[in-house]
PDB file of C-alpha atoms in Angstrom:
ATOM      1  CA  ALA A  29     -31.502   2.296   8.171  1.00 44.00           C
ATOM      2  CA  HIS A  30     -32.011  -0.581  10.594  1.00 47.00           C
ATOM      3  CA  PHE A  31     -28.279  -1.434  10.435  1.00 45.00           C
ATOM      4  CA  PHE A  32     -27.395   1.996  11.856  1.00 47.00           C
ATOM      5  CA  GLY A  33     -30.117   1.840  14.505  1.00 53.00           C
ATOM      6  CA  ILE A  34     -32.275   4.428  12.749  1.00 56.00           C
ATOM      7  CA  PRO A  35     -36.009   3.796  13.021  1.00 59.00           C
ATOM      8  CA  ASN A  36     -37.629   2.597   9.776  1.00 61.00           C
ATOM      9  CA  ASP A  37     -40.444   5.128   9.873  1.00 63.00           C
ATOM     10  CA  LEU A  38     -38.141   8.165   9.376  1.00 61.00           C
ATOM     11  CA  GLU A  39     -38.731   8.125   5.633  1.00 62.00           C
ATOM     12  CA  ASN A  40     -42.388   8.788   6.415  1.00 68.00           C
ATOM     13  CA  ASN A  41     -41.443  11.845   8.477  1.00 71.00           C
ATOM     14  CA  GLU A  42     -42.271  14.659   6.057  1.00 76.00           C
ATOM     15  CA  THR A  43     -40.316  17.302   8.006  1.00 75.00           C
ATOM     16  CA  LEU A  44     -37.136  15.236   7.953  1.00 71.00           C
ATOM     17  CA  VAL A  45     -37.502  14.391   4.257  1.00 73.00           C
ATOM     18  CA  ASN A  46     -37.985  18.081   3.397  1.00 76.00           C
ATOM     19  CA  LEU A  47     -34.997  19.073   5.543  1.00 75.00           C
ATOM     20  CA  CYS A  48     -32.745  16.528   3.831  1.00 70.00           C
ATOM     21  CA  ALA A  49     -33.934  17.568   0.370  1.00 73.00           C
ATOM     22  CA  LYS A  50     -33.308  21.240   1.187  1.00 77.00           C
ATOM     23  CA  TRP A  51     -29.821  20.472   2.497  1.00 73.00           C
ATOM     24  CA  LEU A  52     -28.952  18.415  -0.591  1.00 70.00           C
ATOM     25  CA  ASN A  53     -30.212  21.114  -2.990  1.00 72.00           C
ATOM     26  CA  THR A  54     -28.337  23.878  -1.139  1.00 74.00           C
ATOM     27  CA  THR A  55     -25.149  21.835  -1.114  1.00 69.00           C
ATOM     28  CA  GLN A  56     -25.511  21.014  -4.795  1.00 68.00           C
ATOM     29  CA  GLU A  57     -26.030  24.710  -5.640  1.00 71.00           C
ATOM     30  CA  LYS A  58     -22.931  25.769  -3.679  1.00 68.00           C
ATOM     31  CA  PHE A  59     -20.674  22.981  -4.956  1.00 68.00           C
ATOM     32  CA  PRO A  60     -21.853  22.076  -8.475  1.00 64.00           C
ATOM     33  CA  THR A  61     -18.348  21.108  -9.621  1.00 65.00           C
ATOM     34  CA  PHE A  62     -18.044  18.594  -6.813  1.00 61.00           C
ATOM     35  CA  PHE A  63     -21.400  16.974  -7.611  1.00 58.00           C
ATOM     36  CA  ASN A  64     -20.513  16.808 -11.329  1.00 61.00           C
ATOM     37  CA  LEU A  65     -17.192  15.180 -10.453  1.00 58.00           C
ATOM     38  CA  ILE A  66     -18.961  12.615  -8.246  1.00 57.00           C
ATOM     39  CA  ALA A  67     -21.428  11.807 -11.027  1.00 58.00           C
ATOM     40  CA  ASN A  68     -18.579  11.359 -13.528  1.00 55.00           C
ATOM     41  CA  LEU A  69     -16.561   9.212 -11.119  1.00 52.00           C
ATOM     42  CA  GLU A  70     -19.555   6.984 -10.433  1.00 50.00           C
ATOM     43  CA  GLY A  71     -19.880   6.398 -14.163  1.00 50.00           C
ATOM     44  CA  LEU A  72     -16.186   5.612 -14.609  1.00 47.00           C
ATOM     45  CA  VAL A  73     -16.035   3.260 -11.631  1.00 46.00           C
ATOM     46  CA  SER A  74     -19.195   1.406 -12.634  1.00 45.00           C
ATOM     47  CA  SER A  75     -17.898   0.968 -16.190  1.00 43.00           C
ATOM     48  CA  LYS A  76     -14.481  -0.266 -14.877  1.00 44.00           C
ATOM     49  CA  GLN A  77     -12.589   2.525 -16.697  1.00 43.00           C
ATOM     50  CA  LEU A  78     -11.055   3.815 -13.477  1.00 44.00           C
ATOM     51  CA  ASP A  79      -8.136   1.891 -11.955  1.00 50.00           C
ATOM     52  CA  TYR A  80      -6.664   4.411  -9.544  1.00 49.00           C
ATOM     53  CA  PRO A  81      -8.149   7.231  -7.520  1.00 51.00           C
ATOM     54  CA  LEU A  82      -8.200  10.559  -9.320  1.00 50.00           C
ATOM     55  CA  GLY A  83      -6.890  13.841  -8.004  1.00 53.00           C
ATOM     56  CA  PHE A  84      -3.275  12.967  -7.314  1.00 55.00           C
ATOM     57  CA  PRO A  85      -0.942  10.270  -8.576  1.00 65.00           C
ATOM     58  CA  ILE A  86      -0.082   7.452  -6.199  1.00 74.00           C
ATOM     59  CA  ASN A  87       3.364   6.008  -6.760  1.00 80.00           C
ATOM     60  CA  LEU A  88       5.996   4.084  -4.921  1.00 84.00           C
ATOM     61  CA  VAL A  89       9.526   5.463  -4.727  1.00 87.00           C
ATOM     62  CA  ASN A  90      11.655   5.365  -7.850  1.00 88.00           C
ATOM     63  CA  LEU A  91      14.335   2.730  -7.457  1.00 88.00           C
ATOM     64  CA  PRO A  92      17.494   2.211  -9.512  1.00 90.00           C
ATOM     65  CA  GLU A  93      17.323  -0.364 -12.297  1.00 91.00           C
ATOM     66  CA  SER A  94      20.197  -2.306 -10.744  1.00 89.00           C
ATOM     67  CA  TYR A  95      20.155  -3.873  -7.279  1.00 88.00           C
ATOM     68  CA  THR A  96      23.893  -3.127  -7.026  1.00 86.00           C
ATOM     69  CA  ASN A  97      23.226   0.600  -7.473  1.00 88.00           C
ATOM     70  CA  LEU A  98      20.467   0.519  -4.850  1.00 87.00           C
ATOM     71  CA  HIS A  99      22.785  -1.302  -2.441  1.00 83.00           C
ATOM     72  CA  ALA A 100      25.515   1.304  -2.963  1.00 83.00           C
ATOM     73  CA  VAL A 101      23.121   4.221  -2.390  1.00 84.00           C
ATOM     74  CA  ILE A 102      21.676   2.703   0.790  1.00 84.00           C
ATOM     75  CA  MET A 103      25.109   1.827   2.171  1.00 82.00           C
ATOM     76  CA  ASN A 104      26.164   5.452   1.718  1.00 80.00           C
ATOM     77  CA  LEU A 105      23.021   6.840   3.380  1.00 80.00           C
ATOM     78  CA  SER A 106      22.206   4.423   6.192  1.00 72.00           C
ATOM     79  CA  ARG A 107      23.615   4.555   9.701  1.00 63.00           C
ATOM     80  CA  ASN A 108      23.037   0.883  10.454  1.00 53.00           C
ATOM     81  CA  ARG A 109      24.594  -0.561   7.346  1.00 65.00           C
ATOM     82  CA  SER A 110      23.932  -4.251   7.976  1.00 69.00           C
ATOM     83  CA  ASP A 111      20.192  -4.077   8.624  1.00 82.00           C
ATOM     84  CA  SER A 112      18.543  -1.501   6.394  1.00 86.00           C
ATOM     85  CA  ALA A 113      15.162  -1.423   4.723  1.00 88.00           C
ATOM     86  CA  VAL A 114      13.758   1.148   2.311  1.00 89.00           C
ATOM     87  CA  CYS A 115      10.177   2.303   2.789  1.00 90.00           C
ATOM     88  CA  LEU A 116       8.694   1.979  -0.690  1.00 91.00           C
ATOM     89  CA  VAL A 117       6.020   4.560   0.092  1.00 88.00           C
ATOM     90  CA  CYS A 118       8.214   7.491   1.165  1.00 86.00           C
ATOM     91  CA  GLY A 119      11.818   6.368   0.560  1.00 87.00           C
ATOM     92  CA  ALA A 120      12.937   6.530   4.199  1.00 87.00           C
ATOM     93  CA  ILE A 121      15.727   4.190   5.255  1.00 88.00           C
ATOM     94  CA  VAL A 122      14.674   2.239   8.327  1.00 87.00           C
ATOM     95  CA  ASN A 123      16.563  -0.103  10.647  1.00 84.00           C
ATOM     96  CA  CYS A 124      15.180  -3.638  10.312  1.00 82.00           C
ATOM     97  CA  SER A 125      17.225  -5.436  12.958  1.00 80.00           C
ATOM     98  CA  GLY A 126      14.215  -6.712  14.880  1.00 79.00           C
ATOM     99  CA  ASP A 127      13.342  -3.737  17.071  1.00 83.00           C
ATOM    100  CA  GLY A 128       9.979  -2.960  15.426  1.00 80.00           C
ATOM    101  CA  SER A 129      11.220   0.107  13.525  1.00 85.00           C
ATOM    102  CA  CYS A 130       9.477  -0.845  10.290  1.00 85.00           C
ATOM    103  CA  TRP A 131       5.983  -1.221  11.728  1.00 80.00           C
ATOM    104  CA  MET A 132       6.459   1.940  13.823  1.00 87.00           C
ATOM    105  CA  HIS A 133       7.452   3.841  10.664  1.00 88.00           C
ATOM    106  CA  ALA A 134       4.512   2.330   8.758  1.00 87.00           C
ATOM    107  CA  THR A 135       2.011   3.632  11.331  1.00 85.00           C
ATOM    108  CA  PHE A 136       3.028   7.188  10.464  1.00 84.00           C
ATOM    109  CA  CYS A 137       3.804   6.754   6.774  1.00 82.00           C
ATOM    110  CA  SER A 138       0.827   4.739   5.531  1.00 80.00           C
ATOM    111  CA  PRO A 139      -1.504   3.692   8.347  1.00 73.00           C
ATOM    112  CA  ASN A 140      -2.535   0.037   8.583  1.00 72.00           C
ATOM    113  CA  SER A 141       0.012  -1.186   6.056  1.00 85.00           C
ATOM    114  CA  GLY A 142       3.617  -0.826   5.022  1.00 89.00           C
ATOM    115  CA  LEU A 143       5.863  -1.771   2.102  1.00 91.00           C
ATOM    116  CA  PHE A 144       9.597  -2.152   2.642  1.00 91.00           C
ATOM    117  CA  PHE A 145      12.491  -3.540   0.669  1.00 90.00           C
ATOM    118  CA  ILE A 146      14.941  -5.339   2.956  1.00 88.00           C
ATOM    119  CA  LEU A 147      18.326  -4.771   1.433  1.00 85.00           C
ATOM    120  CA  GLN A 148      20.343  -7.735   2.747  1.00 83.00           C
ATOM    121  CA  GLU A 149      17.498 -10.224   2.264  1.00 84.00           C
ATOM    122  CA  CYS A 150      16.666  -8.867  -1.205  1.00 85.00           C
ATOM    123  CA  ALA A 151      13.023  -9.322  -0.259  1.00 87.00           C
ATOM    124  CA  VAL A 152       9.925  -7.202   0.117  1.00 90.00           C
ATOM    125  CA  LEU A 153       8.379  -6.892   3.554  1.00 91.00           C
ATOM    126  CA  LEU A 154       4.642  -6.295   3.734  1.00 91.00           C
ATOM    127  CA  ILE A 155       3.321  -4.985   7.038  1.00 89.00           C
ATOM    128  CA  ARG A 156      -0.170  -4.974   8.492  1.00 87.00           C
ATOM    129  CA  GLY A 157      -0.184  -3.464  11.960  1.00 83.00           C
ATOM    130  CA  LYS A 158       2.448  -5.372  13.936  1.00 82.00           C
ATOM    131  CA  ARG A 159       2.306  -8.407  11.657  1.00 85.00           C
ATOM    132  CA  ALA A 160       4.541  -8.844   8.644  1.00 87.00           C
ATOM    133  CA  ALA A 161       5.143 -11.226   5.759  1.00 88.00           C
ATOM    134  CA  TYR A 162       7.785 -11.654   3.091  1.00 87.00           C
ATOM    135  CA  PHE A 163       6.815 -11.026  -0.516  1.00 88.00           C
ATOM    136  CA  PRO A 164       8.883 -11.991  -3.582  1.00 87.00           C
ATOM    137  CA  SER A 165      11.454  -9.449  -4.666  1.00 88.00           C
ATOM    138  CA  PHE A 166      11.027  -7.264  -7.723  1.00 89.00           C
ATOM    139  CA  TYR A 167      14.768  -7.467  -8.354  1.00 88.00           C
ATOM    140  CA  VAL A 168      15.427 -10.495 -10.559  1.00 87.00           C
ATOM    141  CA  ASP A 169      18.348 -11.974 -12.495  1.00 84.00           C
ATOM    142  CA  ALA A 170      18.706 -12.051 -16.282  1.00 81.00           C
ATOM    143  CA  TYR A 171      16.384 -15.088 -16.444  1.00 77.00           C
ATOM    144  CA  GLY A 172      13.598 -13.412 -14.479  1.00 75.00           C
ATOM    145  CA  GLU A 173      14.266 -15.476 -11.357  1.00 75.00           C
ATOM    146  CA  ARG A 174      14.412 -13.878  -7.942  1.00 72.00           C
ATOM    147  CA  GLN A 175      17.383 -14.558  -5.724  1.00 68.00           C
ATOM    148  CA  LYS A 176      17.190 -14.610  -1.967  1.00 64.00           C
ATOM    149  CA  LYS A 177      20.227 -12.831  -0.529  1.00 59.00           C
ATOM    150  CA  SER A 178      21.654 -12.055  -3.967  1.00 52.00           C
ATOM    151  CA  LYS A 179      24.346 -14.630  -4.585  1.00 61.00           C
ATOM    152  CA  GLY A 180      26.664 -12.479  -6.652  1.00 69.00           C
ATOM    153  CA  LYS A 181      24.396 -12.493  -9.694  1.00 78.00           C
ATOM    154  CA  PRO A 182      23.460  -9.099 -11.108  1.00 85.00           C
ATOM    155  CA  LEU A 183      19.826  -8.303 -10.315  1.00 89.00           C
ATOM    156  CA  TYR A 184      17.605  -5.875 -12.181  1.00 89.00           C
ATOM    157  CA  LEU A 185      14.306  -4.181 -11.425  1.00 89.00           C
ATOM    158  CA  GLU A 186      11.335  -5.998 -12.980  1.00 90.00           C
ATOM    159  CA  PRO A 187       8.758  -3.235 -13.671  1.00 89.00           C
ATOM    160  CA  HIS A 188       5.810  -5.656 -13.863  1.00 90.00           C
ATOM    161  CA  ARG A 189       6.498  -6.997 -10.359  1.00 89.00           C
ATOM    162  CA  TYR A 190       6.958  -3.493  -8.994  1.00 89.00           C
ATOM    163  CA  LYS A 191       3.638  -2.434 -10.550  1.00 90.00           C
ATOM    164  CA  LEU A 192       2.004  -5.406  -8.842  1.00 89.00           C
ATOM    165  CA  LEU A 193       3.082  -3.921  -5.501  1.00 90.00           C
ATOM    166  CA  LEU A 194       1.812  -0.498  -6.537  1.00 89.00           C
ATOM    167  CA  ASP A 195      -1.548  -1.990  -7.470  1.00 87.00           C
ATOM    168  CA  MET A 196      -1.797  -3.766  -4.104  1.00 88.00           C
ATOM    169  CA  HIS A 197      -0.931  -0.538  -2.311  1.00 87.00           C
ATOM    170  CA  VAL A 198      -3.408   1.589  -4.261  1.00 84.00           C
ATOM    171  CA  ARG A 199      -6.220  -0.910  -3.797  1.00 84.00           C
ATOM    172  CA  HIS A 200      -5.485  -1.286  -0.063  1.00 84.00           C
ATOM    173  CA  GLU A 201      -4.764  -4.994  -0.469  1.00 86.00           C
ATOM    174  CA  ILE A 202      -1.533  -5.119   1.556  1.00 87.00           C
ATOM    175  CA  SER A 203      -3.359  -6.149   4.734  1.00 84.00           C
ATOM    176  CA  THR A 204      -5.187  -8.957   2.941  1.00 86.00           C
ATOM    177  CA  GLU A 205      -1.953 -10.186   1.359  1.00 87.00           C
ATOM    178  CA  VAL A 206      -0.190 -10.264   4.744  1.00 86.00           C
ATOM    179  CA  VAL A 207      -3.009 -12.322   6.217  1.00 84.00           C
ATOM    180  CA  ASN A 208      -2.968 -14.746   3.260  1.00 84.00           C
ATOM    181  CA  ILE A 209       0.816 -15.182   3.314  1.00 83.00           C
ATOM    182  CA  ARG A 210       0.896 -15.713   7.082  1.00 82.00           C
ATOM    183  CA  LYS A 211      -1.975 -18.187   6.874  1.00 81.00           C
ATOM    184  CA  ASN A 212      -0.458 -20.245   4.052  1.00 79.00           C
ATOM    185  CA  GLY A 213       3.284 -19.684   4.421  1.00 71.00           C
ATOM    186  CA  ARG A 214       6.108 -21.464   6.155  1.00 68.00           C
ATOM    187  CA  ASP A 215       8.048 -18.305   7.081  1.00 69.00           C
ATOM    188  CA  VAL A 216       6.106 -16.707   9.919  1.00 67.00           C
ATOM    189  CA  ILE A 217       7.621 -13.514  11.260  1.00 72.00           C
ATOM    190  CA  ARG A 218       7.289 -12.866  14.978  1.00 68.00           C
ATOM    191  CA  VAL A 219       4.722 -10.144  15.817  1.00 71.00           C
ATOM    192  CA  ALA A 220       6.305  -6.652  15.999  1.00 64.00           C
ATOM    193  CA  TYR A 221       9.728  -8.027  14.957  1.00 64.00           C
ATOM    194  CA  TYR A 222      10.170  -5.730  11.983  1.00 65.00           C
TER     195      TYR A 222
END
């Protein structure tokens, strides 16, 4: 209570305690399903059986198995063919030529963080506010190696790497990852560039 600036002696205030108890009982009577759900969720979370939030599935966009197929689809759909990125949250095609379009899109699509696949770089772009960092691609060659700016080798979607991005997104770890990459990396992207 002290953290919120609430006096410590409120728990001794019998009127306030009775009022809170009455409110909680009334709410519990009106919404028993909700309180049962909360109790069940608390049990699942505490026993580590729950990985993702319940209620609705959280997924990233479905991408083609082949990088070549993705490239063909994006080239057909995008207006600015040379500098296109795919928002992995909603599937929108965004210009990534350095005018800040990606972070502006991310503020509306998934506040505080963004996930994009930069087509020509064959790299993932993680965004936290106006700051960004490159993340290894989930498109890899036949040997499981990622290729920067695909050098003519066929690249295929690696589901495990894509799930790693999904897990980071679901757990709200994109911002932390951007900070860590920018702190430890050599490739620092100018603020608000993407």
